[in-house]
């Protein structure tokens, strides 16, 4: 298939959407259920129960029932009746609605006609908003290069598999809303990726996206669904980022790499993001609230901060079938969690460190266990095998809940709770 390059222009003239529903059959007691599906995929329904015998009377009842609804989607529309036909019009030109009849009972029956299609400056489905005069289709490369026109409507593009979607710094509009993501895939063609480098303040995007490159973020960025490789790179990446890898193919997100981002960049990986593997971070902060997939590892260096919260953990346990394995146990070199330079690892979780061999190695920086969370029934968090070559292991504060019996200090510092002892805190031999 030939790749088409299509650029978002936006700014199309707004046209109010109009739909007509004609009552073609109804008797007293029969019902018509009308549904409006929102941009986020949720729906609202209004049930009309017929009470009179003539079709014109039924049309008036139908119109009155819809107009009386306080549901948000229905209240954005206006309703008029002429004989047996009810005309439904968007109150705001350029804001589409997706209405259907989801069910009828008895002899109720209707016919529907979309008499005027929506068009508007913020609607993905408006052809005038695109440089090619048509909306993007499979294998296209889509560009956002300039302008401020936001993408707020026509957000369900989940059936489209793009080659690439590229948002450049010259585009300062927003994409998606707080309630609804742009649902689109970048898993076709050769590149299979999305580059997010725009100057907007809000992006909400979900899809099967092979490779994600974030080079700029000024506000809030939400990324959801399937990813293979995720990169956050450069000093223009700041703000708040929510990475929710909630679905998987080929084992989930292979890695998350964070390099050279702004100090105020916070990447949240929530408890629903269950397909995360390796994490590498040298700047900014990651808050991890979920257990990674088994065999994962983390490297934290420079000014990077990795904070494991709630019931999250870097799960380096599991088996591998390579010559480097011993009895099938995973061996991460030098450790499942490695902290170097000025990096900081913070453990606020109720989970033990999990690894097949060395759980944590500290080559400078800080590993902070002073705010660990007690786990019901177990209480104490086990650090497992820890090696400290330089840097500081903070085990004071709440760390009376930390088991230090397999910690080996080879040249760093350990901050302990008041009156604590180092029972079992010895160097290895052999």
Tab-separated table of C-alpha atoms in Angstrom:
chain	number	residue	atom	x	y	z
A	1	UNK	CA	0.000	0.000	0.000
A	2	UNK	CA	1.275	3.486	-0.889
A	3	UNK	CA	2.092	5.695	2.066
A	4	UNK	CA	0.246	9.006	2.141
A	5	UNK	CA	1.635	12.033	3.982
A	6	UNK	CA	-1.266	13.902	5.571
A	7	UNK	CA	-0.985	17.060	7.674
A	8	UNK	CA	-3.468	18.394	10.217
A	9	UNK	CA	-4.541	21.946	9.390
A	10	UNK	CA	-7.691	22.344	11.453
A	11	UNK	CA	-9.793	25.474	11.423
A	12	UNK	CA	-12.595	24.179	9.192
A	13	UNK	CA	-15.864	26.132	9.186
A	14	UNK	CA	-18.240	24.859	11.842
A	15	UNK	CA	-21.470	23.205	10.679
A	16	UNK	CA	-24.110	21.930	13.099
A	17	UNK	CA	-24.947	18.233	12.783
A	18	UNK	CA	-28.608	17.401	12.083
A	19	UNK	CA	-30.372	14.045	12.372
A	20	UNK	CA	-34.020	13.165	11.781
A	21	UNK	CA	-35.877	10.324	13.463
A	22	UNK	CA	-39.253	9.424	12.003
A	23	UNK	CA	-41.755	7.397	14.015
A	24	UNK	CA	-43.070	4.678	11.715
A	25	UNK	CA	-44.843	2.455	14.212
A	26	UNK	CA	-45.838	2.568	17.855
A	27	UNK	CA	-48.633	1.561	20.209
A	28	UNK	CA	-49.390	2.453	23.795
A	29	UNK	CA	-46.860	0.809	26.106
A	30	UNK	CA	-44.199	0.247	23.455
A	31	UNK	CA	-40.741	1.793	24.064
A	32	UNK	CA	-37.874	3.325	22.124
A	33	UNK	CA	-34.393	3.480	23.684
A	34	UNK	CA	-32.166	6.236	22.289
A	35	UNK	CA	-28.426	6.092	22.889
A	36	UNK	CA	-25.696	8.687	22.536
A	37	UNK	CA	-22.117	7.398	22.621
A	38	UNK	CA	-19.578	9.904	23.920
A	39	UNK	CA	-16.056	10.546	22.687
A	40	UNK	CA	-14.715	8.348	25.487
A	41	UNK	CA	-16.812	5.351	24.377
A	42	UNK	CA	-19.291	5.590	27.256
A	43	UNK	CA	-22.980	5.955	26.500
A	44	UNK	CA	-26.132	7.537	27.852
A	45	UNK	CA	-29.655	6.301	27.118
A	46	UNK	CA	-33.181	7.744	27.273
A	47	UNK	CA	-36.207	5.439	27.166
A	48	UNK	CA	-39.410	6.791	25.641
A	49	UNK	CA	-42.663	5.010	26.514
A	50	UNK	CA	-45.530	5.613	24.079
A	51	UNK	CA	-48.994	6.428	25.442
A	52	UNK	CA	-51.097	7.624	22.481
A	53	UNK	CA	-52.266	5.952	19.301
A	54	UNK	CA	-51.405	8.286	16.408
A	55	UNK	CA	-47.862	8.414	15.027
A	56	UNK	CA	-47.809	12.213	15.220
A	57	UNK	CA	-48.682	12.038	18.903
A	58	UNK	CA	-45.949	9.458	19.437
A	59	UNK	CA	-43.446	11.731	17.708
A	60	UNK	CA	-44.370	14.557	20.086
A	61	UNK	CA	-43.917	12.251	23.075
A	62	UNK	CA	-40.569	11.111	21.698
A	63	UNK	CA	-39.414	14.701	21.188
A	64	UNK	CA	-40.575	15.769	24.668
A	65	UNK	CA	-38.834	12.831	26.369
A	66	UNK	CA	-35.473	13.581	24.742
A	67	UNK	CA	-35.749	17.320	25.392
A	68	UNK	CA	-36.595	16.749	29.060
A	69	UNK	CA	-33.501	14.617	29.713
A	70	UNK	CA	-30.909	16.105	32.051
A	71	UNK	CA	-28.189	13.746	30.772
A	72	UNK	CA	-25.220	15.741	29.551
A	73	UNK	CA	-25.074	14.371	26.010
A	74	UNK	CA	-28.806	14.863	25.412
A	75	UNK	CA	-28.839	18.351	26.911
A	76	UNK	CA	-26.359	19.527	24.270
A	77	UNK	CA	-28.955	19.011	21.512
A	78	UNK	CA	-32.164	20.731	20.424
A	79	UNK	CA	-35.322	18.895	19.334
A	80	UNK	CA	-38.211	19.894	17.092
A	81	UNK	CA	-41.188	17.908	15.786
A	82	UNK	CA	-43.064	18.132	12.487
A	83	UNK	CA	-45.742	15.502	11.998
A	84	UNK	CA	-44.099	12.130	12.617
A	85	UNK	CA	-40.525	13.462	12.239
A	86	UNK	CA	-38.304	14.624	15.092
A	87	UNK	CA	-35.338	16.758	14.032
A	88	UNK	CA	-32.318	16.645	16.332
A	89	UNK	CA	-29.700	19.382	15.986
A	90	UNK	CA	-26.401	20.007	17.744
A	91	UNK	CA	-26.681	23.144	19.851
A	92	UNK	CA	-23.030	23.948	19.142
A	93	UNK	CA	-21.926	23.904	15.525
A	94	UNK	CA	-18.796	21.797	15.081
A	95	UNK	CA	-19.513	19.539	18.053
A	96	UNK	CA	-20.691	16.147	16.718
A	97	UNK	CA	-22.956	13.623	18.411
A	98	UNK	CA	-23.222	9.878	17.864
A	99	UNK	CA	-26.893	8.904	18.299
A	100	UNK	CA	-28.497	5.530	17.664
A	101	UNK	CA	-31.623	3.584	18.549
A	102	UNK	CA	-30.321	0.845	20.837
A	103	UNK	CA	-33.622	-0.993	21.252
A	104	UNK	CA	-37.402	-1.016	20.865
A	105	UNK	CA	-40.213	-3.008	22.409
A	106	UNK	CA	-43.767	-3.738	21.284
A	107	UNK	CA	-44.693	-2.258	17.926
A	108	UNK	CA	-42.349	0.723	18.216
A	109	UNK	CA	-40.392	1.381	15.048
A	110	UNK	CA	-38.385	4.300	13.648
A	111	UNK	CA	-36.369	5.289	10.611
A	112	UNK	CA	-33.312	7.516	10.920
A	113	UNK	CA	-31.569	9.869	8.538
A	114	UNK	CA	-28.443	11.954	9.074
A	115	UNK	CA	-29.415	15.015	7.068
A	116	UNK	CA	-26.400	17.234	7.833
A	117	UNK	CA	-22.987	15.939	8.810
A	118	UNK	CA	-20.935	17.695	11.453
A	119	UNK	CA	-17.969	19.794	10.417
A	120	UNK	CA	-15.738	21.902	12.600
A	121	UNK	CA	-12.244	23.196	13.343
A	122	UNK	CA	-11.539	20.571	16.031
A	123	UNK	CA	-13.040	17.450	14.423
A	124	UNK	CA	-10.647	14.734	13.214
A	125	UNK	CA	-13.374	13.464	10.853
A	126	UNK	CA	-13.775	16.791	9.016
A	127	UNK	CA	-11.959	16.347	5.708
A	128	UNK	CA	-11.291	20.082	5.342
A	129	UNK	CA	-9.019	19.871	8.385
A	130	UNK	CA	-6.484	17.764	6.473
A	131	UNK	CA	-3.956	18.753	3.824
A	132	UNK	CA	-4.991	15.854	1.588
A	133	UNK	CA	-8.695	16.723	1.818
A	134	UNK	CA	-9.362	13.327	3.382
A	135	UNK	CA	-8.970	11.857	6.859
A	136	UNK	CA	-5.963	9.605	7.548
A	137	UNK	CA	-6.186	5.913	6.731
A	138	UNK	CA	-4.032	2.818	7.192
A	139	UNK	CA	-0.274	3.173	6.581
A	140	UNK	CA	-0.404	6.981	6.422
A	141	UNK	CA	2.161	9.250	8.024
A	142	UNK	CA	0.329	12.005	9.907
A	143	UNK	CA	1.908	15.349	10.826
A	144	UNK	CA	1.033	18.111	13.263
A	145	UNK	CA	3.490	20.874	12.378
A	146	UNK	CA	1.882	24.249	13.061
A	147	UNK	CA	-1.162	26.074	14.338
A	148	UNK	CA	-3.263	25.991	17.479
A	149	UNK	CA	-6.356	24.105	16.330
A	150	UNK	CA	-7.053	21.388	18.895
A	151	UNK	CA	-8.291	17.858	18.169
A	152	UNK	CA	-11.297	17.397	20.449
A	153	UNK	CA	-13.840	15.396	18.438
A	154	UNK	CA	-13.870	12.323	16.214
A	155	UNK	CA	-11.376	10.816	18.639
A	156	UNK	CA	-12.255	7.145	18.102
A	157	UNK	CA	-9.868	6.214	15.293
A	158	UNK	CA	-9.104	2.797	16.804
A	159	UNK	CA	-9.617	1.069	13.451
A	160	UNK	CA	-6.782	3.055	11.844
A	161	UNK	CA	-3.196	1.718	11.795
A	162	UNK	CA	-0.825	4.529	10.868
A	163	UNK	CA	2.801	4.140	9.897
A	164	UNK	CA	3.777	7.205	11.941
A	165	UNK	CA	2.269	10.160	13.737
A	166	UNK	CA	4.613	13.109	14.273
A	167	UNK	CA	3.800	16.131	16.433
A	168	UNK	CA	6.354	18.886	15.951
A	169	UNK	CA	7.236	21.842	18.208
A	170	UNK	CA	5.449	24.282	15.877
A	171	UNK	CA	2.077	22.764	16.777
A	172	UNK	CA	0.692	24.271	19.984
A	173	UNK	CA	-2.787	22.752	20.062
A	174	UNK	CA	-4.037	20.050	22.413
A	175	UNK	CA	-5.052	16.519	21.396
A	176	UNK	CA	-7.759	14.615	23.247
A	177	UNK	CA	-9.540	15.730	26.406
A	178	UNK	CA	-9.426	14.877	30.106
A	179	UNK	CA	-12.287	12.415	29.520
A	180	UNK	CA	-11.472	11.049	26.081
A	181	UNK	CA	-8.254	9.982	24.397
A	182	UNK	CA	-7.444	10.042	20.719
A	183	UNK	CA	-7.574	6.316	20.007
A	184	UNK	CA	-5.318	5.446	17.089
A	185	UNK	CA	-2.609	2.895	16.278
A	186	UNK	CA	0.924	3.345	14.955
A	187	UNK	CA	1.670	-0.263	14.183
A	188	UNK	CA	1.704	-0.403	10.387
A	189	UNK	CA	4.247	0.177	7.640
A	190	UNK	CA	7.970	0.367	8.340
A	191	UNK	CA	8.435	2.910	11.139
A	192	UNK	CA	5.576	1.977	13.482
A	193	UNK	CA	6.017	4.913	15.799
A	194	UNK	CA	4.768	8.142	17.296
A	195	UNK	CA	6.906	11.210	17.992
A	196	UNK	CA	5.490	13.643	20.539
A	197	UNK	CA	7.291	16.966	20.440
A	198	UNK	CA	4.460	19.480	20.351
A	199	UNK	CA	4.062	22.744	22.258
A	200	UNK	CA	0.519	22.050	23.467
A	201	UNK	CA	-0.381	21.748	27.127
A	202	UNK	CA	-2.452	18.570	27.043
A	203	UNK	CA	-2.269	15.285	25.139
A	204	UNK	CA	-4.328	12.149	25.769
A	205	UNK	CA	-3.538	9.326	23.338
A	206	UNK	CA	-4.260	5.591	23.404
A	207	UNK	CA	-3.442	2.853	20.937
A	208	UNK	CA	-1.200	0.064	19.771
A	209	UNK	CA	1.944	2.127	19.271
A	210	UNK	CA	5.116	0.225	18.519
A	211	UNK	CA	7.650	2.932	19.424
A	212	UNK	CA	6.987	6.141	21.357
A	213	UNK	CA	9.477	9.030	21.254
A	214	UNK	CA	8.687	11.960	23.549
A	215	UNK	CA	10.946	14.948	22.858
A	216	UNK	CA	8.837	17.740	24.355
A	217	UNK	CA	6.130	18.017	26.987
A	218	UNK	CA	4.986	21.258	28.581
A	219	UNK	CA	1.944	20.124	30.536
A	220	UNK	CA	0.143	16.798	30.841
A	221	UNK	CA	0.685	13.787	28.596
A	222	UNK	CA	-1.379	10.609	28.944
A	223	UNK	CA	-0.316	7.505	27.022
A	224	UNK	CA	-2.389	4.341	27.212
A	225	UNK	CA	-2.725	0.781	25.864
A	226	UNK	CA	0.106	-1.069	24.019
A	227	UNK	CA	3.735	-0.066	23.616
A	228	UNK	CA	6.942	-1.884	22.734
A	229	UNK	CA	9.613	0.749	23.367
A	230	UNK	CA	9.164	4.116	25.070
A	231	UNK	CA	11.755	6.913	25.038
A	232	UNK	CA	11.669	10.232	26.892
A	233	UNK	CA	14.622	12.336	25.805
A	234	UNK	CA	15.814	15.927	26.039
A	235	UNK	CA	15.477	19.000	28.259
A	236	UNK	CA	12.130	19.999	26.722
A	237	UNK	CA	10.450	16.970	28.302
A	238	UNK	CA	8.879	18.182	31.529
A	239	UNK	CA	5.500	18.262	33.228
A	240	UNK	CA	3.404	15.273	34.178
A	241	UNK	CA	3.318	12.087	32.108
A	242	UNK	CA	1.059	9.098	32.778
A	243	UNK	CA	2.239	5.917	31.070
A	244	UNK	CA	-0.423	3.207	31.267
A	245	UNK	CA	0.725	0.079	29.436
A	246	UNK	CA	-2.473	-1.839	30.152
A	247	UNK	CA	-2.429	-4.244	27.195
A	248	UNK	CA	0.229	-6.460	25.700
A	249	UNK	CA	1.509	-8.073	22.582
A	250	UNK	CA	4.959	-9.635	22.340
A	251	UNK	CA	5.473	-9.465	26.099
A	252	UNK	CA	4.507	-5.867	26.761
A	253	UNK	CA	6.640	-2.744	26.937
A	254	UNK	CA	10.217	-3.909	26.405
A	255	UNK	CA	11.711	-0.884	28.127
A	256	UNK	CA	11.167	2.688	29.296
A	257	UNK	CA	14.211	4.931	28.782
A	258	UNK	CA	14.487	8.408	30.275
A	259	UNK	CA	17.467	10.545	29.289
A	260	UNK	CA	18.330	14.185	29.810
A	261	UNK	CA	14.804	15.346	30.659
A	262	UNK	CA	13.874	18.404	32.726
A	263	UNK	CA	14.085	18.224	36.498
A	264	UNK	CA	10.327	18.799	36.807
A	265	UNK	CA	9.477	15.799	34.620
A	266	UNK	CA	7.426	13.228	36.550
A	267	UNK	CA	6.422	9.987	34.832
A	268	UNK	CA	3.666	8.085	36.598
A	269	UNK	CA	3.278	4.371	35.884
A	270	UNK	CA	-0.035	3.448	37.565
A	271	UNK	CA	-1.199	0.136	39.013
A	272	UNK	CA	-3.074	-0.658	35.786
A	273	UNK	CA	0.149	-0.536	33.755
A	274	UNK	CA	0.860	-4.236	34.148
A	275	UNK	CA	3.069	-4.832	31.110
A	276	UNK	CA	6.191	-2.833	31.997
A	277	UNK	CA	9.626	-4.450	31.752
A	278	UNK	CA	13.046	-2.730	32.062
A	279	UNK	CA	13.449	0.869	33.262
A	280	UNK	CA	16.483	3.098	32.603
A	281	UNK	CA	16.493	6.649	33.975
A	282	UNK	CA	19.220	9.311	34.255
A	283	UNK	CA	17.034	12.387	34.921
A	284	UNK	CA	13.555	13.366	35.993
A	285	UNK	CA	11.457	11.068	38.164
A	286	UNK	CA	9.447	7.880	37.696
A	287	UNK	CA	6.743	6.891	40.182
A	288	UNK	CA	6.119	3.163	39.718
A	289	UNK	CA	2.924	1.832	41.343
A	290	UNK	CA	2.888	-1.618	39.778
A	291	UNK	CA	5.079	-4.712	39.685
A	292	UNK	CA	7.042	-4.993	36.474
A	293	UNK	CA	6.990	-8.188	34.462
A	294	UNK	CA	9.346	-10.888	35.820
A	295	UNK	CA	13.013	-10.749	34.769
A	296	UNK	CA	12.926	-6.937	34.593
A	297	UNK	CA	15.762	-4.681	35.735
A	298	UNK	CA	16.286	-1.004	36.487
A	299	UNK	CA	19.284	1.310	36.151
A	300	UNK	CA	19.123	4.685	37.919
A	301	UNK	CA	21.918	7.174	37.385
A	302	UNK	CA	22.922	10.842	37.198
A	303	UNK	CA	20.003	12.893	38.647
A	304	UNK	CA	17.314	10.321	37.938
A	305	UNK	CA	14.842	9.278	40.638
A	306	UNK	CA	12.934	5.988	40.607
A	307	UNK	CA	10.287	5.796	43.320
A	308	UNK	CA	8.488	2.481	43.802
A	309	UNK	CA	5.130	3.093	45.488
A	310	UNK	CA	2.026	1.249	46.722
A	311	UNK	CA	2.573	-2.432	45.803
A	312	UNK	CA	5.011	-1.775	43.001
A	313	UNK	CA	8.386	-3.421	42.501
A	314	UNK	CA	11.102	-4.156	39.971
A	315	UNK	CA	10.582	-7.891	39.609
A	316	UNK	CA	13.872	-9.462	38.589
A	317	UNK	CA	12.767	-12.954	39.555
A	318	UNK	CA	12.089	-15.764	37.126
A	319	UNK	CA	14.131	-18.109	35.008
A	320	UNK	CA	16.031	-17.772	31.782
A	321	UNK	CA	17.387	-20.440	29.475
A	322	UNK	CA	20.800	-19.106	28.491
A	323	UNK	CA	24.363	-20.135	29.196
A	324	UNK	CA	24.623	-17.243	31.648
A	325	UNK	CA	22.004	-18.723	33.922
A	326	UNK	CA	22.665	-20.928	36.910
A	327	UNK	CA	19.957	-23.525	37.408
A	328	UNK	CA	17.716	-21.273	35.368
A	329	UNK	CA	17.878	-18.349	37.820
A	330	UNK	CA	17.975	-14.855	36.353
A	331	UNK	CA	21.336	-13.117	36.780
A	332	UNK	CA	21.272	-9.378	36.273
A	333	UNK	CA	24.686	-7.737	36.125
A	334	UNK	CA	25.454	-6.158	38.474
A	335	UNK	CA	21.960	-6.274	40.024
A	336	UNK	CA	18.232	-6.148	39.371
A	337	UNK	CA	18.260	-2.528	40.592
A	338	UNK	CA	21.500	-0.647	39.969
A	339	UNK	CA	22.007	2.897	41.295
A	340	UNK	CA	24.998	4.887	40.050
A	341	UNK	CA	26.414	8.398	40.316
A	342	UNK	CA	23.828	10.764	41.715
A	343	UNK	CA	20.850	8.487	41.063
A	344	UNK	CA	18.170	7.896	43.686
A	345	UNK	CA	16.068	4.797	44.268
A	346	UNK	CA	13.170	5.250	46.721
A	347	UNK	CA	11.191	2.299	48.039
A	348	UNK	CA	7.791	3.294	49.454
A	349	UNK	CA	6.194	-0.009	48.498
A	350	UNK	CA	5.037	-2.904	50.687
A	351	UNK	CA	6.809	-5.410	48.429
A	352	UNK	CA	10.120	-7.207	48.951
A	353	UNK	CA	12.854	-6.625	46.428
A	354	UNK	CA	12.643	-9.487	43.950
A	355	UNK	CA	15.568	-11.006	42.082
A	356	UNK	CA	17.229	-14.250	41.199
A	357	UNK	CA	20.619	-13.127	42.568
A	358	UNK	CA	21.702	-9.592	43.560
A	359	UNK	CA	18.658	-7.457	44.279
A	360	UNK	CA	20.254	-4.025	44.625
A	361	UNK	CA	23.718	-2.648	43.871
A	362	UNK	CA	24.685	0.872	44.916
A	363	UNK	CA	27.541	2.650	43.090
A	364	UNK	CA	26.955	6.137	44.468
A	365	UNK	CA	23.696	7.979	44.935
A	366	UNK	CA	21.002	6.965	47.387
A	367	UNK	CA	18.790	3.956	47.993
A	368	UNK	CA	16.085	5.192	50.365
A	369	UNK	CA	14.005	2.708	52.385
A	370	UNK	CA	13.038	5.153	55.136
A	371	UNK	CA	9.365	5.249	54.116
A	372	UNK	CA	8.595	1.643	53.288
A	373	UNK	CA	4.999	0.501	53.598
A	374	UNK	CA	4.161	-2.418	55.900
A	375	UNK	CA	2.451	-5.378	54.243
A	376	UNK	CA	-0.441	-6.954	56.133
A	377	UNK	CA	0.505	-10.277	57.665
A	378	UNK	CA	4.210	-9.967	56.831
A	379	UNK	CA	5.020	-6.404	57.946
A	380	UNK	CA	8.774	-6.514	57.267
A	381	UNK	CA	10.067	-5.675	53.776
A	382	UNK	CA	12.981	-7.891	52.755
A	383	UNK	CA	15.754	-6.145	50.839
A	384	UNK	CA	17.247	-9.443	49.791
A	385	UNK	CA	20.870	-9.366	48.602
A	386	UNK	CA	22.236	-5.812	48.558
A	387	UNK	CA	25.783	-4.651	47.731
A	388	UNK	CA	26.950	-1.116	48.558
A	389	UNK	CA	30.151	0.068	46.859
A	390	UNK	CA	29.575	3.789	47.429
A	391	UNK	CA	26.649	6.058	48.123
A	392	UNK	CA	24.128	5.780	50.934
A	393	UNK	CA	21.558	3.207	51.956
A	394	UNK	CA	18.926	5.006	54.025
A	395	UNK	CA	17.364	2.496	56.389
A	396	UNK	CA	16.242	4.841	59.132
A	397	UNK	CA	12.783	6.299	59.729
A	398	UNK	CA	10.103	3.714	58.944
A	399	UNK	CA	12.850	1.295	58.022
A	400	UNK	CA	12.424	-0.530	61.297
A	401	UNK	CA	10.254	-2.532	58.881
A	402	UNK	CA	13.266	-3.412	56.705
A	403	UNK	CA	15.188	-6.702	56.875
A	404	UNK	CA	18.897	-5.894	56.450
A	405	UNK	CA	20.335	-9.372	57.004
A	406	UNK	CA	21.723	-9.808	53.463
A	407	UNK	CA	23.257	-6.365	53.022
A	408	UNK	CA	26.971	-6.167	52.239
A	409	UNK	CA	28.665	-2.785	52.717
A	410	UNK	CA	31.886	-2.516	50.734
A	411	UNK	CA	32.518	1.203	50.983
A	412	UNK	CA	29.307	3.168	51.298
A	413	UNK	CA	27.193	4.451	54.149
A	414	UNK	CA	24.182	3.011	55.926
A	415	UNK	CA	21.738	5.159	57.906
A	416	UNK	CA	20.066	3.017	60.546
A	417	UNK	CA	17.133	3.506	62.914
A	418	UNK	CA	18.031	4.667	66.430
A	419	UNK	CA	19.452	1.827	68.576
A	420	UNK	CA	19.397	-0.577	65.601
A	421	UNK	CA	22.145	-3.167	65.219
A	422	UNK	CA	23.756	-4.664	62.170
A	423	UNK	CA	22.989	-8.288	62.923
A	424	UNK	CA	23.828	-10.294	59.871
A	425	UNK	CA	25.372	-7.250	58.200
A	426	UNK	CA	28.648	-8.858	57.098
A	427	UNK	CA	30.910	-9.116	54.105
A	428	UNK	CA	30.754	-12.233	52.028
A	429	UNK	CA	33.637	-14.602	51.698
A	430	UNK	CA	34.524	-17.088	48.991
